[in-house]
Coordinates of C-alpha atoms and ligand atoms in Angstrom, one line a residue:
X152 CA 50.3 71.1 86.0
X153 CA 47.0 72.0 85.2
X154 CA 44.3 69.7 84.6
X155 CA 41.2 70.5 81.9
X156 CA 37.9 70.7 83.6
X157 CA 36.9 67.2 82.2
X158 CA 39.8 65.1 84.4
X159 CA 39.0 67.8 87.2
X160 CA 35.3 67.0 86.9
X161 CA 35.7 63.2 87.2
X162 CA 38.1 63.7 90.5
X163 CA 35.3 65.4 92.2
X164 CA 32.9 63.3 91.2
X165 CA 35.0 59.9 92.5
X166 CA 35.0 62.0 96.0
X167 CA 31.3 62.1 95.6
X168 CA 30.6 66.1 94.6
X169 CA 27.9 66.2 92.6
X170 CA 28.5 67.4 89.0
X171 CA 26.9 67.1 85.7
X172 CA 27.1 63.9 83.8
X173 CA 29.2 63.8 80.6
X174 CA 32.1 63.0 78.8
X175 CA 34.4 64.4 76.5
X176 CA 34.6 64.0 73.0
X177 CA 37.0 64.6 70.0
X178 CA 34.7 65.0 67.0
X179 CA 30.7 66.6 66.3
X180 CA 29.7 62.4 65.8
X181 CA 30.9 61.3 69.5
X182 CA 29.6 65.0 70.8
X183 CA 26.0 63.8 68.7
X184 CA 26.8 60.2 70.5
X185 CA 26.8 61.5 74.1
X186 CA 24.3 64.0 74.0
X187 CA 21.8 61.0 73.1
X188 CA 22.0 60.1 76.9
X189 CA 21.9 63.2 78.2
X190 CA 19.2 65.2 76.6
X191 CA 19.7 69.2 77.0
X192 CA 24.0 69.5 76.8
X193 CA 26.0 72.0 77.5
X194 CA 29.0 71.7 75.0
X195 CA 32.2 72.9 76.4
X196 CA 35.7 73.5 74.6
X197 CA 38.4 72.1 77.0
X198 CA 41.3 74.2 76.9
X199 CA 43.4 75.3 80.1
X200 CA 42.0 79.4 80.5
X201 CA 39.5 80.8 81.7
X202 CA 37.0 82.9 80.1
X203 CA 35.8 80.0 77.5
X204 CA 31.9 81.4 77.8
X205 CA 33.1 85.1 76.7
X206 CA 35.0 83.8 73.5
X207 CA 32.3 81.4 72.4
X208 CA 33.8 78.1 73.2
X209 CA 30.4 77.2 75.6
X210 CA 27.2 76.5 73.8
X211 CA 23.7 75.1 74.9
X212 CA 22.5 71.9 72.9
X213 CA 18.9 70.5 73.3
X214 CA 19.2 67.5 70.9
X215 CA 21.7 65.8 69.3
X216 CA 21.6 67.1 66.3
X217 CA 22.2 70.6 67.7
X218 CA 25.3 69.3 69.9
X219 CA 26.9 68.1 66.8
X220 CA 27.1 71.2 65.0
X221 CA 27.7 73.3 68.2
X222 CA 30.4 70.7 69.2
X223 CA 31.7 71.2 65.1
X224 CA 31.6 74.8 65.5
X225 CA 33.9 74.6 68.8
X226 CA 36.4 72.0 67.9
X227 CA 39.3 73.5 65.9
X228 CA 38.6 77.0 67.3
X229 CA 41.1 79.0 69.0
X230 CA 41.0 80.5 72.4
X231 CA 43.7 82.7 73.3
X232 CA 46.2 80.7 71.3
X233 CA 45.2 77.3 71.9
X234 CA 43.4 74.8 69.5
X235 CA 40.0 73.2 70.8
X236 CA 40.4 69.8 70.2
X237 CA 38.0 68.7 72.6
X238 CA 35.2 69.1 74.0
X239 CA 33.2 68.3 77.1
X240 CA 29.3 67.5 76.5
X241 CA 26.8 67.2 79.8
X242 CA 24.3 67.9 81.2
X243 CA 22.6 71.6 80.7
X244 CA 22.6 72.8 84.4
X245 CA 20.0 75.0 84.7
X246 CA 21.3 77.6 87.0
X247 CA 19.5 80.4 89.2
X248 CA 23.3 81.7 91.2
X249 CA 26.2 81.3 90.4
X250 CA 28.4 81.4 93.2
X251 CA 32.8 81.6 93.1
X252 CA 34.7 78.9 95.5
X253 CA 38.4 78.6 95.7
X254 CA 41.5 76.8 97.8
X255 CA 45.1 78.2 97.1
X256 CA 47.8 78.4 99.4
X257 CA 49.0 81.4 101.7
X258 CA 52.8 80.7 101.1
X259 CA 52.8 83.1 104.0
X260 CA 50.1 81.8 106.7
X261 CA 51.4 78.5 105.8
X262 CA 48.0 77.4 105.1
X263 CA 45.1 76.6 102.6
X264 CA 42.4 79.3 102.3
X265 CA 39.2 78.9 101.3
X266 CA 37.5 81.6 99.2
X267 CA 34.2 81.9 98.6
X268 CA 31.7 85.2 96.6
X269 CA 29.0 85.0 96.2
X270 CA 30.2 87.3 92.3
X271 CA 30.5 84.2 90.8
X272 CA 30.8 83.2 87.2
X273 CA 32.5 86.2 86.6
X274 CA 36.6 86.5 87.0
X275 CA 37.5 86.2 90.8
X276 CA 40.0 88.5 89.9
X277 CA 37.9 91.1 88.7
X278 CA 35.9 90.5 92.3
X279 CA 39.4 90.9 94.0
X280 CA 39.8 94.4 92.3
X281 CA 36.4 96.0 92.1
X282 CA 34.8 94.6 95.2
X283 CA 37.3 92.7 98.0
X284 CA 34.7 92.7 100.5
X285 CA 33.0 90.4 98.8
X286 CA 35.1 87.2 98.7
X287 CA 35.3 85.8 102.1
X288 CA 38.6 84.4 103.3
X289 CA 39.0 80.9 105.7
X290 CA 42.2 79.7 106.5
X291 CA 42.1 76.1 107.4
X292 CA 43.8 74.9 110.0
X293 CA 45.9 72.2 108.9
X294 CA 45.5 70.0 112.0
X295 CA 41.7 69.9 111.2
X296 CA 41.4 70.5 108.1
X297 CA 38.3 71.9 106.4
X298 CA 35.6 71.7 109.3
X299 CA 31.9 71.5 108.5
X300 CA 31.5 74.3 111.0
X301 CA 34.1 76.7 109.3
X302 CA 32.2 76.4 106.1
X303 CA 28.5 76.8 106.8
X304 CA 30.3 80.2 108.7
X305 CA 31.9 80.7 105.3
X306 CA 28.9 80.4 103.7
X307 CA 26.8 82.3 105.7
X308 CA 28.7 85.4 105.7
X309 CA 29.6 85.1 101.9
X310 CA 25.5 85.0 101.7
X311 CA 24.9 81.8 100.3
X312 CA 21.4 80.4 99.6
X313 CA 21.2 78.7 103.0
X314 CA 18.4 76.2 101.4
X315 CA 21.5 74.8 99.6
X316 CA 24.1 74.7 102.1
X317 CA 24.2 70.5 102.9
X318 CA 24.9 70.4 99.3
X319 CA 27.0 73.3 99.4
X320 CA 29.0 72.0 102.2
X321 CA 29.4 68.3 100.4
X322 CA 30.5 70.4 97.3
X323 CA 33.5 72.4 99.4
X324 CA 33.8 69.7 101.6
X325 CA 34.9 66.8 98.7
X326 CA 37.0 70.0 97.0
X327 CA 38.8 70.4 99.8
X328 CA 39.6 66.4 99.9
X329 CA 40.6 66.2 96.6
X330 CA 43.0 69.0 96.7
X331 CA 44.6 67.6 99.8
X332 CA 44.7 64.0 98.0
X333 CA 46.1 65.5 94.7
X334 CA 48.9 67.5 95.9
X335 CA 46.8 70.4 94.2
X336 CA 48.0 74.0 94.5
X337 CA 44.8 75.4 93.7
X338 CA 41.4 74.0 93.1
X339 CA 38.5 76.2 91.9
X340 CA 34.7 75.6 91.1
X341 CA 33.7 78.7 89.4
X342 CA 30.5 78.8 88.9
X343 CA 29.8 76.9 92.1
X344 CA 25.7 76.5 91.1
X345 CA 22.3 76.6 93.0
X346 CA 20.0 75.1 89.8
X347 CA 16.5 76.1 89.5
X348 CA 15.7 73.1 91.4
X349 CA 17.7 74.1 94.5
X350 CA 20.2 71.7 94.4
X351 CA 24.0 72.7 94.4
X352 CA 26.2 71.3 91.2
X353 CA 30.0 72.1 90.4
X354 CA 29.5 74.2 87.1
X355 CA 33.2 74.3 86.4
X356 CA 36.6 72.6 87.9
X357 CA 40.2 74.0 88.0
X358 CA 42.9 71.8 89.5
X359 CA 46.9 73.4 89.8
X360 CA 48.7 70.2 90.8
X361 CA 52.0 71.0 92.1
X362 CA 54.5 69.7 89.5
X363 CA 56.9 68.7 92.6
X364 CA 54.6 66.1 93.8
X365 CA 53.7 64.2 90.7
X366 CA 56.2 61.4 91.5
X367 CA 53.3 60.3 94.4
X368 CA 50.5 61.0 91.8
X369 CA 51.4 58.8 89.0
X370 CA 47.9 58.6 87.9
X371 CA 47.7 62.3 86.8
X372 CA 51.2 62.6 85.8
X373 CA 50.7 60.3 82.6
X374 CA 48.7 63.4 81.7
X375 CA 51.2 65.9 82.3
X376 CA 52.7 66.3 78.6
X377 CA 48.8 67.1 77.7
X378 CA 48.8 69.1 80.1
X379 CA 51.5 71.4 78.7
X380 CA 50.1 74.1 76.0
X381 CA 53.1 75.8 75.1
X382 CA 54.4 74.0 71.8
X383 CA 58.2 74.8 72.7
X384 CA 57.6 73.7 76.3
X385 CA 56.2 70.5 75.2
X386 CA 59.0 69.5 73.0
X387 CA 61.7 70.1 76.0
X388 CA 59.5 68.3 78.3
X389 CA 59.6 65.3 76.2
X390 CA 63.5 65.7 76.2
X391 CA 63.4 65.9 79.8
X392 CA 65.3 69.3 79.5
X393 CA 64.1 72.1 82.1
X394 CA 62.9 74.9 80.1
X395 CA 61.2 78.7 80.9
X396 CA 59.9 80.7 78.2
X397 CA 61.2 84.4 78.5
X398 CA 60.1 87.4 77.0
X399 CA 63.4 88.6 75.6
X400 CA 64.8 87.4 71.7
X401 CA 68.5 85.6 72.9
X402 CA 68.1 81.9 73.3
X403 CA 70.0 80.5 76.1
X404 CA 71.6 77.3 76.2
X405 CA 74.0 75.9 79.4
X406 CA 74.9 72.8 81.0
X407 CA 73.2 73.3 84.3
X408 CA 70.8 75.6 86.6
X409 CA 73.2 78.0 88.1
X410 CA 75.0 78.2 84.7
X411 CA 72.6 79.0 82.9
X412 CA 70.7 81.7 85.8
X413 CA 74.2 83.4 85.5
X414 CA 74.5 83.5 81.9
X415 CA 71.0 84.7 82.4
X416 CA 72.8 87.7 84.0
X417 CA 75.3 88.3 81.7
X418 CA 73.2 88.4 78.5
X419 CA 70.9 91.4 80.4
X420 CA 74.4 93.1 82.3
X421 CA 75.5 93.4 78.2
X422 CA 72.4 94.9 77.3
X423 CA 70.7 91.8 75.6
X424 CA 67.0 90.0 76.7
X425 CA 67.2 86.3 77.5
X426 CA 64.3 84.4 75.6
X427 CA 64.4 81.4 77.6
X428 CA 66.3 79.1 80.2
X429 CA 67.5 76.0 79.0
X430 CA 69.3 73.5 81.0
X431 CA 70.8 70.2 79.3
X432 CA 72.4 69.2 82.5
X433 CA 75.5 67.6 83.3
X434 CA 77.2 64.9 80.7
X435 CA 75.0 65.7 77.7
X436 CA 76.2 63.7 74.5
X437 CA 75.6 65.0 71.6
X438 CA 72.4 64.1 70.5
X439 CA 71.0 66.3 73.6
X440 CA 73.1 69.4 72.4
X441 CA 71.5 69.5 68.8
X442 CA 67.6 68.9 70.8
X443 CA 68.6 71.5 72.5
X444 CA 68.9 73.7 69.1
X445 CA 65.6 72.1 68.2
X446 CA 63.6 73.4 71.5
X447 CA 65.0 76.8 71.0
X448 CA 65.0 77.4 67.4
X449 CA 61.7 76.3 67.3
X450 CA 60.6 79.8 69.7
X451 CA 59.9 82.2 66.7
X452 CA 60.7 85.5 69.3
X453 CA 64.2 83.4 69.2
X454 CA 67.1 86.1 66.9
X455 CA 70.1 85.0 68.3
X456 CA 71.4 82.4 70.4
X457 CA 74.1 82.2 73.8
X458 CA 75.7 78.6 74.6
X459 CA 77.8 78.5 77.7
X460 CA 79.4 75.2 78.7
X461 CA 81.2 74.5 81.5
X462 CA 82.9 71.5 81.3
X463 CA 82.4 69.0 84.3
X464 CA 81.1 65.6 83.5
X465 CA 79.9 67.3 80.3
X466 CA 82.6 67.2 77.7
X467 CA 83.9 69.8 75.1
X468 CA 83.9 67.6 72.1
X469 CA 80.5 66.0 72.6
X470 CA 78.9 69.6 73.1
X471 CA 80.9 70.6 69.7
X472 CA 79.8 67.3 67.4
X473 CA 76.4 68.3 68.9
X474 CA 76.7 71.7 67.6
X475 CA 78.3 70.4 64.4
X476 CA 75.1 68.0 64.1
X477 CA 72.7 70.4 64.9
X478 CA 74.0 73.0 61.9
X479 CA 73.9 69.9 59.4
X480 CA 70.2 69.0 60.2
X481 CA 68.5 72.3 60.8
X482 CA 68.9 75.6 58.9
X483 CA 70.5 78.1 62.0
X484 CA 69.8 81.3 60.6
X485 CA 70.3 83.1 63.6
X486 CA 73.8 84.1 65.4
X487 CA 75.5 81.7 67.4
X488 CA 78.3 82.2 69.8
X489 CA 79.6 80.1 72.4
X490 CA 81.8 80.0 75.7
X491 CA 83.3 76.4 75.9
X492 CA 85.5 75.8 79.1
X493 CA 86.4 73.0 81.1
X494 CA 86.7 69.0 80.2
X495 CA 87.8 68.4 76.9
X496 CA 87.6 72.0 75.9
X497 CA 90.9 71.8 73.3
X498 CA 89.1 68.3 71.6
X499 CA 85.8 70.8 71.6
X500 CA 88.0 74.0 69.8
X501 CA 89.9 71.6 67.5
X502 CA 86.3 70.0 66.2
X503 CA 85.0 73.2 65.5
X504 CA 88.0 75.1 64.4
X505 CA 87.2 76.7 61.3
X506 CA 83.3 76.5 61.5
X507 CA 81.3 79.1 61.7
X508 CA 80.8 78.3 65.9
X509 CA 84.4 78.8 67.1
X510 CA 84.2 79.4 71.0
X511 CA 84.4 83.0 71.7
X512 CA 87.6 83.6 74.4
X513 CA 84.7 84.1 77.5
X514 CA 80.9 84.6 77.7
X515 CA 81.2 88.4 77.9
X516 CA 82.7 88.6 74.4
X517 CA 80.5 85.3 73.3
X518 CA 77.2 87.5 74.3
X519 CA 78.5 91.2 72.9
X520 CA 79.1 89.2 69.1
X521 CA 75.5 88.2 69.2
X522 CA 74.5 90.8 69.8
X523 CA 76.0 93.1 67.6
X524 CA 75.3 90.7 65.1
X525 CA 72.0 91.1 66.2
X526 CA 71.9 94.4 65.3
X527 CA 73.4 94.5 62.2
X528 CA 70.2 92.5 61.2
X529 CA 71.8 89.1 61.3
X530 CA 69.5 88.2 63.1
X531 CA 66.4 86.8 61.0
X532 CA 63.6 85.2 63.3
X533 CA 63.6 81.6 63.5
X534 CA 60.2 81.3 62.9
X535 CA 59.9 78.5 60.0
X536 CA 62.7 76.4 60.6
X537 CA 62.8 72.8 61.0
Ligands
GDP935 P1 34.9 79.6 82.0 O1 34.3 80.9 81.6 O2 36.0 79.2 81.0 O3 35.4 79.6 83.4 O4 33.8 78.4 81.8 P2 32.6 78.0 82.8 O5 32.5 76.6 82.8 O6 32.8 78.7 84.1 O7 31.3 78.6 82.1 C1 31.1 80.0 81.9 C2 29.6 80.3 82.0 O8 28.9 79.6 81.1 C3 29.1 80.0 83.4 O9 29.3 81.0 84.3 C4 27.6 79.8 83.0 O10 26.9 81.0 83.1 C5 27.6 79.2 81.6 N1 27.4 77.8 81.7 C6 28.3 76.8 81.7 N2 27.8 75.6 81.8 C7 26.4 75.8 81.8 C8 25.3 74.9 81.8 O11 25.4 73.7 81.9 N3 24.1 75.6 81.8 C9 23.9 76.9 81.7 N4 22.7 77.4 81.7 N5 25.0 77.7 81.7 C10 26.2 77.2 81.7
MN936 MN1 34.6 79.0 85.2

């Protein structure tokens, strides 16, 4: 889960890192509101990517006035996709470096590393391409943690402005704490700043919190639907139905993990491109079944959809009505077939018996029908529906 640079921004700031004063606002009047306070503002679209500056969703503000149109210009514009619909206003840092510092894991080291360039501002991972020898890597020792000592060594090889390295040092130092205390897989200031002034600021924040662990951060988990950009994604997460986009055009719909991982294989063995994962788990009813229609329809790449069920706790009929349901309320434009085995699996095949969704005889044949259907141009994108 990633968090926007405002939330990110007020976690550092609680473990005492300086950073500019603001707040985030939803319309040009708060934007005008805030900036009163602060004098010069930078105004900053809050969306989760990177590169904001490049496609105009940053813009400098010395008065009120000018925040509230820069913040009305910003607010409703798209960025890769997304929708501003805030953004943050504080204080106009004025900056002489701009410096890159970053904690991730090494799955393989089994430990943090820090990672510090003094290329900053610009994409680390345009740094990592065009010029490695310029981020310097520390792996902290988890038994320590981050020391004072590896930093300033950090630091000082990485070529920082040693005039600013106590406040450097309190900057990495409270990063490092914060990502430790928020489960975070990744925590980036980038730009890490030196102002004119020679004091170091956090520019910029990126938190990664590690979805697994947000049952022992309940104070950053209410944000976690926010945190989700993908439309489709968000409406399965508030279903509480595990759900990865693909990049394929066959929606895929099964009744747990390793069902739907091997239906997965089956749809790409038979030639066809999955377009998502979708698991409604064990003993859906069948209210779940036609959400489950909803979250998938609702992916416009979507020209065809698999449903394989096999019946445990989950029962045939309840899957079928849900089926039934989901046809009556939406307009399913696209080919369905399904493979229906297991509890009540007669009960299911007698409900839908002369529908247009009767079970195909095994997943094989389920997935070859859609796909020829496919083909033959059944298969209209879903795009539009409801
Ligand atoms: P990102 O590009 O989405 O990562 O957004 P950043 O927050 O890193 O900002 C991008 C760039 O905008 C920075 O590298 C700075 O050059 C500039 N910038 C951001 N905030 C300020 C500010 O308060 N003052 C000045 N002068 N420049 C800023
Ligand atoms: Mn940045």
């Amino acid at each position: 889960m990633k968090l926007q640079e405002y939330m990110g921004k007020d976690l550092l700031r609680k473990a005492g890192v300086p950073v500019p004063g603001g707040q985030v606002a939803s319309t040009p009047e708060e934007a005008a509101e805030i900036a009163r306070g602060l004098g010069s503002v930078a105004v900053k679209a809050q969306v989760l990517v990177g590169g904001r500056g490049k496609a105009g969703g940053i813009k400098l503000a010395d008065t009120p006035e000018e925040a509230r149109q820069r913040a009305a210009e910003i607010l409703g514009m798209e960025i890769k996709g997304l929708t501003v619909d805030k953004v943050l206003v504080e204080q106009q840092v004025k900056i002489a470096k701009e410096y890159y510092a970053g904690i991730t894991l090494d799955r393989a080291k089994h430990r943090f590393i820090l990672m510090l360039s003094s290329m900053g501002g610009v994409d680390i991972e345009d740094v990592a391409a065009s010029n490695p020898e310029a981020i310097i890597r520390t792996w902290i020792d988890p038994a320590y943690g981050l020391t004072g000592y590896d930093v300033r060594a950090a630091m000082f090889k990485a070529g920082f402005e040693q005039s600013a390295f106590k406040d450097l040092q309190r900057i990495l130092m409270g990063l490092y704490r914060v990502m430790v205390q928020t489960d975070a897989m990744l925590a980036e200031i980038n730009p890490l700043a030196v102002t004119e002034d020679g004091e170091g600021i956090a520019a910029d924040a990126k938190f990664d919190i590690d979805d697994n662990a947000l049952f022992r951060q309940p104070e950053l988990a209410q944000f976690s639907a926010e945190s989700i950009d993908d439309p489709v994604e968000k409406i399965a997460a508030e279903a509480g139905m595990p759900y990865v986009k693909l990049d394929g055009d066959i929606g895929i719909i099964g009744n747990g993990a390793g069902l739907v991982m091997m239906t997965l294989d089956v749809v790409k063995s038979v030639g066809g491109k999955p377009a998502n994962f979708l698991d409604i788990g064990g003993g859906a009813r069948a209210e779940v079944v036609r959400k489950a229609f909803e979250v998938v329809l609702s992916d416009p790449q979507v020209r065809g959809i698999v449903m394989n069920i096999f019946g445990g706790i989950t029962r045939g009929d309840e899957v079928a009505k849900g089926l039934l349901e989901a046809a009556a309320s939406m307009d399913i434009r696209v080919p369905v077939a399904i493979r229906l085995a297991g509890t009540r699996e007669e009960e299911g095949r007698a409900i839908l018996e002369g529908s247009a969704y009767t079970p195909a005889p095994d997943l094989v044949t389920a997935t070859r029908s859609v796909l020829e259907q496919m083909r033959a141009g059944a298969g209209v994108p879903a795009g539009g529906q409801s």
